[in-house]
Coordinates of C-alpha atoms in Angstrom, one line a residue:
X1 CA 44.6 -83.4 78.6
X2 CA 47.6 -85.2 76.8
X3 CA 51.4 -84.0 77.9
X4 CA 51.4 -82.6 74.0
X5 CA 49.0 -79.8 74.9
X6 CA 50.3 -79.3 78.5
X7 CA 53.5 -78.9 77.1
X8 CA 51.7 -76.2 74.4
X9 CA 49.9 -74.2 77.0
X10 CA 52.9 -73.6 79.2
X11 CA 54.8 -72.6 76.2
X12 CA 52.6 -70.2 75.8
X13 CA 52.5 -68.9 79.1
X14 CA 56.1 -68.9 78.9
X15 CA 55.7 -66.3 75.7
X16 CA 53.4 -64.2 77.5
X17 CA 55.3 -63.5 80.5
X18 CA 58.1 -62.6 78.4
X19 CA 56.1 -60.5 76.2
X20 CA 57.4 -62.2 73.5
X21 CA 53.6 -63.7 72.3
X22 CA 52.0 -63.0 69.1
X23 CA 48.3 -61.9 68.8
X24 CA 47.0 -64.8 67.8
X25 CA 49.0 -67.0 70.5
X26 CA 47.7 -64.7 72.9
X27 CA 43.9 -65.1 71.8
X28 CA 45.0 -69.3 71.9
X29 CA 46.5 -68.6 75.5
X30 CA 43.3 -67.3 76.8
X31 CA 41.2 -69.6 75.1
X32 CA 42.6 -72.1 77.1
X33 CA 43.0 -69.9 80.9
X34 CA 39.0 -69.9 80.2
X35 CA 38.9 -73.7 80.0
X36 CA 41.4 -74.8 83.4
X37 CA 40.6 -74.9 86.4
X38 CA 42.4 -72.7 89.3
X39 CA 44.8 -75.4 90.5
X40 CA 45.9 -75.5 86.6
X41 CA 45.9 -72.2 86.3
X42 CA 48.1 -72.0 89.7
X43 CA 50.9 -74.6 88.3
X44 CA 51.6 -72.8 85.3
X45 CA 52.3 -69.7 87.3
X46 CA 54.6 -71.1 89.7
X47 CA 56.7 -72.9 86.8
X48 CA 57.3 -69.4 85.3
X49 CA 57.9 -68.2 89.0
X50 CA 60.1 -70.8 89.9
X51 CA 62.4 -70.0 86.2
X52 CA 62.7 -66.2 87.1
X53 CA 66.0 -64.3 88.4
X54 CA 65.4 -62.9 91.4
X55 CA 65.5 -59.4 90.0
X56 CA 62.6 -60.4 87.7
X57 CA 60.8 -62.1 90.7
X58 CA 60.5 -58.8 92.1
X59 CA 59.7 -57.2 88.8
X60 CA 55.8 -56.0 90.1
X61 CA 55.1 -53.7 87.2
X62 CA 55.7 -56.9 84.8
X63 CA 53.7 -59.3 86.8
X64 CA 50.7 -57.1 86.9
X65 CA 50.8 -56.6 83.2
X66 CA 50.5 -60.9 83.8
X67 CA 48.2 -60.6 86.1
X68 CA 46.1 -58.2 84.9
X69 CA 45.4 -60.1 81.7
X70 CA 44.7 -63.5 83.1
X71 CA 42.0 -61.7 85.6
X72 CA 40.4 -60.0 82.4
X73 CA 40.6 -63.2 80.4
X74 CA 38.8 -64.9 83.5
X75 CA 36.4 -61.7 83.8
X76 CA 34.9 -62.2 80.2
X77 CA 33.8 -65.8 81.4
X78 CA 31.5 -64.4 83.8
X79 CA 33.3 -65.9 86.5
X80 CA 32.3 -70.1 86.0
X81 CA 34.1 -70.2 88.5
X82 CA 33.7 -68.6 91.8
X83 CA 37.2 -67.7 93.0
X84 CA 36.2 -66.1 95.9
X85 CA 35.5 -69.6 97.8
X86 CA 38.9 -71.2 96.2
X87 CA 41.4 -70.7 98.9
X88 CA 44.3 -72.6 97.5
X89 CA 45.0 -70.5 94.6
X90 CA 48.0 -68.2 94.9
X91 CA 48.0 -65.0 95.3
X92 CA 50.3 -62.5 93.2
X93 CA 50.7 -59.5 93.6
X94 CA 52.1 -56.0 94.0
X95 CA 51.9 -54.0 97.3
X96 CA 54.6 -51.7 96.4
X97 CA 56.6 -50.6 94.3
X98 CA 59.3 -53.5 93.6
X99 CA 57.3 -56.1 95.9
X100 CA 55.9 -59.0 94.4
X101 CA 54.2 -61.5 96.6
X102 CA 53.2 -65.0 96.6
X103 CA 50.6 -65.9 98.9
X104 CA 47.5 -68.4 99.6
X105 CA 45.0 -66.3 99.0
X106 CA 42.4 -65.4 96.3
X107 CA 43.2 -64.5 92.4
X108 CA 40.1 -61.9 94.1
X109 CA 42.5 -60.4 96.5
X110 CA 44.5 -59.4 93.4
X111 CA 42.2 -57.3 92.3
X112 CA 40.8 -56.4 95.9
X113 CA 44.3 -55.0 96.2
X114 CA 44.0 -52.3 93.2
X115 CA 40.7 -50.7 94.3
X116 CA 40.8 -48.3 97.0
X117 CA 38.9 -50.2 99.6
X118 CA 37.7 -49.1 102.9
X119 CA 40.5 -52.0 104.8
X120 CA 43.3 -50.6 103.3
X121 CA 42.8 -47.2 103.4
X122 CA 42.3 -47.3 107.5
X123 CA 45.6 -49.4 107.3
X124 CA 47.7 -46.9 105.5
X125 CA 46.0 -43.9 107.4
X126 CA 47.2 -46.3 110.7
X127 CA 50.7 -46.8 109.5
X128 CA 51.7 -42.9 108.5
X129 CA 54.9 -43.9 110.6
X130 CA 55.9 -47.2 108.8
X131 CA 58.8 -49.4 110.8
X132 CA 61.2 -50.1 108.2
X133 CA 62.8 -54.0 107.8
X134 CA 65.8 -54.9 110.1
X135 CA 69.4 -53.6 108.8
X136 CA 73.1 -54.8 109.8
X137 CA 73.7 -54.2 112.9
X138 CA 75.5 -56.2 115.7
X139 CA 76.8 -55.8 118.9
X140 CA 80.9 -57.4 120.3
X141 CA 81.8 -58.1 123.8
X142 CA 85.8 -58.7 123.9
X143 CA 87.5 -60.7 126.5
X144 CA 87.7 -58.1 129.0
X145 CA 84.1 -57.0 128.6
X146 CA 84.3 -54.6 125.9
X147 CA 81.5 -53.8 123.8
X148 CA 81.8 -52.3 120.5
X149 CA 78.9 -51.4 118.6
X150 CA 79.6 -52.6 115.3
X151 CA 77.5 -50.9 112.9
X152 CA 78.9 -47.3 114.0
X153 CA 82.4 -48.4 113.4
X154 CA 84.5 -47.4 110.4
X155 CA 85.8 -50.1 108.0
X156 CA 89.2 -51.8 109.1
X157 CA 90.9 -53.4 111.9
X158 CA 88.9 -52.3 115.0
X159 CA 90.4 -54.8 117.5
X160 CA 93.2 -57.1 118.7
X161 CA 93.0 -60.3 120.8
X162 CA 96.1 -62.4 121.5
X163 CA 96.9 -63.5 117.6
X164 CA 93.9 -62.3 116.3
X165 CA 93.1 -58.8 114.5
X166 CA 89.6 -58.3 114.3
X167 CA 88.7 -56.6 110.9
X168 CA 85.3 -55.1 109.9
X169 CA 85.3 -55.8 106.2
X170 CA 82.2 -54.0 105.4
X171 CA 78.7 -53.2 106.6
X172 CA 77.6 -56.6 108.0
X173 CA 80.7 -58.6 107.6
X174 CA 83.4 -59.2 110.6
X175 CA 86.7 -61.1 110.1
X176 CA 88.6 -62.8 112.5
X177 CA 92.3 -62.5 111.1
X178 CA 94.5 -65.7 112.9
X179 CA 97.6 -64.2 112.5
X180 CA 99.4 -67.3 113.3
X181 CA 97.4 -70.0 111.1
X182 CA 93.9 -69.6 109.7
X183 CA 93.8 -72.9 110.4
X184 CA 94.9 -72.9 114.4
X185 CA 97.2 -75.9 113.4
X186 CA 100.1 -73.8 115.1
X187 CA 98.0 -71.9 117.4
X188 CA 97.1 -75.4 119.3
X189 CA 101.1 -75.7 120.2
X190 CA 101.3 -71.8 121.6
X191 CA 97.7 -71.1 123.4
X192 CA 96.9 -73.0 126.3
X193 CA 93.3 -70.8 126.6
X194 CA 90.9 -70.0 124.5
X195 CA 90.1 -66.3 125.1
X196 CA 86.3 -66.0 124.1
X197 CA 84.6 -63.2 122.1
X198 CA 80.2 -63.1 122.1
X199 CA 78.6 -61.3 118.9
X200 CA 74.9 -60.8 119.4
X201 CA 72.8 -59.4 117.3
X202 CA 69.4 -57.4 118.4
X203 CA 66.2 -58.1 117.2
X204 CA 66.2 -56.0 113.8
X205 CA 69.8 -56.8 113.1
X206 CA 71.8 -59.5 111.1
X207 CA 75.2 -59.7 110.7
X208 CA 78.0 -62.1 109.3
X209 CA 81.2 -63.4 111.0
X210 CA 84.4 -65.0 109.7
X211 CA 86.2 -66.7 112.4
X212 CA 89.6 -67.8 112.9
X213 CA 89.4 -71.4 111.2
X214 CA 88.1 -69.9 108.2
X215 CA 84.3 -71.1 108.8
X216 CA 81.7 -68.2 108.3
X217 CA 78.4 -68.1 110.3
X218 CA 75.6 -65.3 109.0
X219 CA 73.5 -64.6 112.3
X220 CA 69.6 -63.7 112.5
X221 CA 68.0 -61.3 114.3
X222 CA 68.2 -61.6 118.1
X223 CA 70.7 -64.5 118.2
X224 CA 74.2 -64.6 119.4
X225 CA 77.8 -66.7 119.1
X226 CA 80.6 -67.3 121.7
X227 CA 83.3 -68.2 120.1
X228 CA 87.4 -68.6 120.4
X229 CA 89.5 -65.8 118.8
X230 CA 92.1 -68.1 118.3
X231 CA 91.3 -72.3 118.4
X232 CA 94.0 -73.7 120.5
X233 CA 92.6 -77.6 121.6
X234 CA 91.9 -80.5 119.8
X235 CA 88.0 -79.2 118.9
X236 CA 86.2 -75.7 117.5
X237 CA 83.5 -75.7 119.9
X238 CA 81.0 -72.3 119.6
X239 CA 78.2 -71.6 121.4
X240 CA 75.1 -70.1 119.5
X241 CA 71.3 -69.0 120.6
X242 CA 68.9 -67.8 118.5
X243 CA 69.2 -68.5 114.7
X244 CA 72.3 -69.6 112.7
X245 CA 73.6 -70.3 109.5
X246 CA 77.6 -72.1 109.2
X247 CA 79.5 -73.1 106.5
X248 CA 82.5 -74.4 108.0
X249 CA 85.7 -74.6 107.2
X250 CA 86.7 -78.3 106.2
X251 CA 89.7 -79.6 109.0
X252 CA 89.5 -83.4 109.6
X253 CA 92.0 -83.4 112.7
X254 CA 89.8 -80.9 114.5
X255 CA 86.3 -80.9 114.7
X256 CA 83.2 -78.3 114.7
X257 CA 81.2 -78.4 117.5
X258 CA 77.9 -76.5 118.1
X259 CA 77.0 -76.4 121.1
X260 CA 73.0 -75.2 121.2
X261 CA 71.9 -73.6 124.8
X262 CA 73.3 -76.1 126.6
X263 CA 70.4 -78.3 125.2
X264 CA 71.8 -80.0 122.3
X265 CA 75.1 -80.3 120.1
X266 CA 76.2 -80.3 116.6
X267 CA 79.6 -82.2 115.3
X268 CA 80.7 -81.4 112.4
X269 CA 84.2 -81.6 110.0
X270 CA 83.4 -79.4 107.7
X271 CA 79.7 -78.8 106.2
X272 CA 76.7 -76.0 105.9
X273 CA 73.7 -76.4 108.0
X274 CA 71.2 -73.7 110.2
X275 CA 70.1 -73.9 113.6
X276 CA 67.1 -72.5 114.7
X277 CA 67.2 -72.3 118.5
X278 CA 64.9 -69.5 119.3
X279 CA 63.5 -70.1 122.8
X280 CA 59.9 -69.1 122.0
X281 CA 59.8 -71.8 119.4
X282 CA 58.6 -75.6 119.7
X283 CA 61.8 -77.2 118.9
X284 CA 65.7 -76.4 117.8
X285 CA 65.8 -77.4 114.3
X286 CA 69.0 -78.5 112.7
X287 CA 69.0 -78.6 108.7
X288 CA 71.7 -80.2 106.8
X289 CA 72.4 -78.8 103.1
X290 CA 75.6 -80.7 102.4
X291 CA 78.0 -82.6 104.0
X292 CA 77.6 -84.9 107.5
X293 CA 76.1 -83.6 110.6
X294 CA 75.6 -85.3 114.2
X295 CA 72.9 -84.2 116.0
X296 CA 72.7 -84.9 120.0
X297 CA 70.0 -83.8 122.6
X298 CA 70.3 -83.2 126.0
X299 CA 73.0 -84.6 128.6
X300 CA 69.8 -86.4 130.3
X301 CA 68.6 -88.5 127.6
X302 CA 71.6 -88.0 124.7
X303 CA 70.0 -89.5 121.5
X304 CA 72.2 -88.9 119.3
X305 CA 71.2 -89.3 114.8
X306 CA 73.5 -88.1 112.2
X307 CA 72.1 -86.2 109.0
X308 CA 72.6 -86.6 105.3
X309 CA 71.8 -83.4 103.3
X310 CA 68.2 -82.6 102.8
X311 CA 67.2 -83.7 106.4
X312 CA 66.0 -81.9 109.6
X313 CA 66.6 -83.1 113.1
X314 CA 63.9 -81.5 115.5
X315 CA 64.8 -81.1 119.3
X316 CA 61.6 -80.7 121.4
X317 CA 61.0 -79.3 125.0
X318 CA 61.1 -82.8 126.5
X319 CA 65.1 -83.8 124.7
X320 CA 63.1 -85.7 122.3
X321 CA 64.7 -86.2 119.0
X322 CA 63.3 -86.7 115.4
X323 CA 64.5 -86.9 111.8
X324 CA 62.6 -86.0 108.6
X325 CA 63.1 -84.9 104.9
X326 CA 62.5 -80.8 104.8
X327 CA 62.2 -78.1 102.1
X328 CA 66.3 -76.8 103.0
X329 CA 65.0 -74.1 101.0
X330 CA 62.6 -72.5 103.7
X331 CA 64.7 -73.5 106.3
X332 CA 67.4 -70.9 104.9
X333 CA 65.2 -68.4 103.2
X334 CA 66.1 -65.8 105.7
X335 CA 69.8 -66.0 104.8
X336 CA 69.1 -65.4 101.1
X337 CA 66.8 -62.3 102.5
X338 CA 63.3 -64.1 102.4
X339 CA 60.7 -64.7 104.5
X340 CA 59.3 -68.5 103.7
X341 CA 56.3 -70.0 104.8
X342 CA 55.0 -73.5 104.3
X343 CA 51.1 -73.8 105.8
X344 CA 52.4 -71.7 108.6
X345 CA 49.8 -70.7 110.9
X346 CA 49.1 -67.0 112.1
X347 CA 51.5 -66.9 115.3
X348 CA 54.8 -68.6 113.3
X349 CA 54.5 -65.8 111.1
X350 CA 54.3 -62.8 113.9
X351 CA 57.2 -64.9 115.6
X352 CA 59.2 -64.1 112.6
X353 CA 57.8 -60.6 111.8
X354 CA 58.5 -59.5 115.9
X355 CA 62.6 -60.6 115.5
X356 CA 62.6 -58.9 112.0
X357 CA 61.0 -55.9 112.9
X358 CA 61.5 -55.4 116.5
X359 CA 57.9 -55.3 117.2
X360 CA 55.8 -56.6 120.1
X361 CA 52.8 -58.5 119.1
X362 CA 49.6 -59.2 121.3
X363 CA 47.1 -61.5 120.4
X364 CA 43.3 -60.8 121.5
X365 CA 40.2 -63.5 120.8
X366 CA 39.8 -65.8 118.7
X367 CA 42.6 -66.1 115.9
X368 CA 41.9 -67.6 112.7
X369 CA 42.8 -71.0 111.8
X370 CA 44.3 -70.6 108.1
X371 CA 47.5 -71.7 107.0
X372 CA 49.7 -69.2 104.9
X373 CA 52.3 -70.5 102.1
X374 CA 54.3 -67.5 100.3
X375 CA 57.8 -65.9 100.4
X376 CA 58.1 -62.0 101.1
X377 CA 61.5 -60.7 100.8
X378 CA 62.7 -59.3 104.2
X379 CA 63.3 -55.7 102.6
X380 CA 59.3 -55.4 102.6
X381 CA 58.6 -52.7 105.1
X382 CA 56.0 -53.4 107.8
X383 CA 53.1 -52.8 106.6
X384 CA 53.3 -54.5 103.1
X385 CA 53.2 -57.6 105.0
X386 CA 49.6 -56.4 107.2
X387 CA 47.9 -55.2 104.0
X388 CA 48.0 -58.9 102.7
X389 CA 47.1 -60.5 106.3
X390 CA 44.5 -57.4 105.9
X391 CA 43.3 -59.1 102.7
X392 CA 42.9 -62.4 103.9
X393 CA 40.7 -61.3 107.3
X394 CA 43.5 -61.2 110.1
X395 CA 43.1 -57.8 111.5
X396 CA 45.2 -55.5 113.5
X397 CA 45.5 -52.2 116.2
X398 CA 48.9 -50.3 115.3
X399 CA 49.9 -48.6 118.6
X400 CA 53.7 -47.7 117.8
X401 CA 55.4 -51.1 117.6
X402 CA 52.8 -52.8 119.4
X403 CA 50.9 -55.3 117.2
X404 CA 47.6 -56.1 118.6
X405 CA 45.9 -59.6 116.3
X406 CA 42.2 -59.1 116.4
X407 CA 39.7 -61.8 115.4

């Protein structure tokens, strides 16, 4: 097929997503879905995907008008092709109002999806009491061991350390307010401590921080931030666990430090990256999106590599320290409110589903050994995300939030 008709066919794809196509486009358009083959049929869909606003991402009624079509178009071919054995087609589709997903399933489980089968009904019968996705919420310890629960405070100041007013903007947001110098220039001449404030948020909670310097860091669920109200020395050093996002403030004469668990540091100037330093994962993965990074193990072995944007250092159990180019997409989904996985296996996903959701999940025989490549948005209740395992043969007991994986 020449790049002249390729260019034709997705143009008309293009028109018939927009519902801007004319009858006899249309009857051209599905002349040719009959003649490609799944993969090609795949790539023109994600193109359209991949050009959408997020609103019309999420737009499910509209994509299974798409959908719909394509299927019947296939339908009236007999089915050629067998699409229940092609597992690396994406899946599209709606599981609730608003919810558009893209998975590696089955064009089948589309349609699977529609018809009131005997798997979903049990699953909806099982989940009368659905657990709803995590919210802003965030807990503050003070210097002297005060604890504020942020999301039941009003908006406004709420706090003062030293210099500092603390100032709940809004649901989810915290500012530190330096009343000296946002920058601590004139701070380092009049504090000769660093009084130290811990945000930490539970699993089901997110939250964002401002701090002093003017550098904000967006926490994931179950992570946590010790930090300086005020920074009085010669470096911003913070302490994080769990997952992290920075975009620090630019200061050449003071730098950002990161300092992971005692297990590994980040130096910065002034750059955005995300840590992920959850201790039930593999590795703490640092990922550069712009700017300079250095990334160092442990004390015992201190390797030490510095990043250029694009790139993901990897910290293992043993201090051992690699570099490679990543998808800084995926790696930051969860800050733009997606879930993202890349040929993730079963367990990676529940990892993320058990922080999100503040489930526990139990695994029992035999799991299967498929790899899953979609992005949910984090909004999706519960159990929008089991009806599509459901689909693809990963099964589950509900027993309040305990998630038992069956084989």
């Amino acid at each position: 097929m020449n790049d002249n008709i390729k260019q034709k066919i997705k143009l008309l794809f293009q028109r018939y997503a927009a519902d801007e196509i004319s009858v006899e486009e249309e009857k051209e358009l599905f002349s040719w879905i009959r003649k490609l083959d799944d993969d090609e049929i795949n790539s023109y869909l994600q193109e359209i995907l991949e050009a959408q606003k997020p609103e019309e991402v999420y737009d499910s009624q509209r994509w299974n008008y798409i959908l719909k079509g394509i299927f019947a178009s296939v339908a009236k071919d007999n089915f050629k092709r067998d699409f229940r054995s092609k597992r690396k087609i994406l899946l599209w589709t709606k599981v609730a109002a608003a919810v558009l997903i893209l998975f590696s399933f089955s064009f089948t489980a589309y349609w699977l999806l529609k018809q009131p089968t005997p798997a979903l009904a049990d699953i909806s019968e099982r989940y009368k009491n659905d657990i709803p996705p995590g919210t802003d919420k965030a807990r503050l310890m003070l210097v002297d061991g005060t604890i504020l629960l942020l999301d039941t405070l009003q908006i406004g100041n709420i706090a003062k350390q030293e210099h500092t007013d603390i100032v709940k903007l809004e649901e989810g947001k915290l500012l530190y307010n330096d009343s000296i110098s946002t920058m601590g220039s004139q701070s380092i001449n009049t504090q000769t401590t660093e009084p130290l404030n811990t945000l930490t948020t539970p699993r089901g909670g997110q939250y964002q921080l401002t701090l002093a310097d003017g550098t904000t860091v967006w926490l994931n669920a179950a992570s946590s931030i010790t930090f300086p109200t005020v920074f009085a020395g010669k470096e911003r050093r913070v302490t994080i666990q769990g997952e992290c996002y920075f975009e620090v403030a630019k200061n050449e004469e003071i730098p950002f430090i990161v300092n992971i668990h005692n297990k590994a540091e980040v130096k910065v100037l002034g750059t955005h990256f995300n840590i992920n330093a959850y201790k039930d994962e593999d590795a703490i993965k640092t990922t550069l999106l712009e700017g300079r990074v250095n990334v160092s193990s442990s004390p015992s072995l201190f390797v030490s590599r510095s990043l250029s944007p694009g790139e993901q250092a990897s910290i293992n159990k043993d201090g051992e320290l690699s570099v490679a180019k990543v998808d800084i997409a995926e790696a930051v989904a969860w800050q733009k409110g997606l879930f993202s996985f890349s040929k993730a296996d079963i367990k990676t996903i529940m990892r993320q589903l058990e922080r999100w959701y503040d489930i526990e999940v139990i695994y029992k025989g035999k799991l299967t050994t498929d790899s899953f490549t979609g992005k949910i948005p984090r909004s999706a209740n519960l159990s929008e995300l089991l009806r599509i395992l459901e689909i693809s043969e990963v099964h589950f007991r509900i027993e309040g939030r305990t998630i038992t994986v069956l084989p």
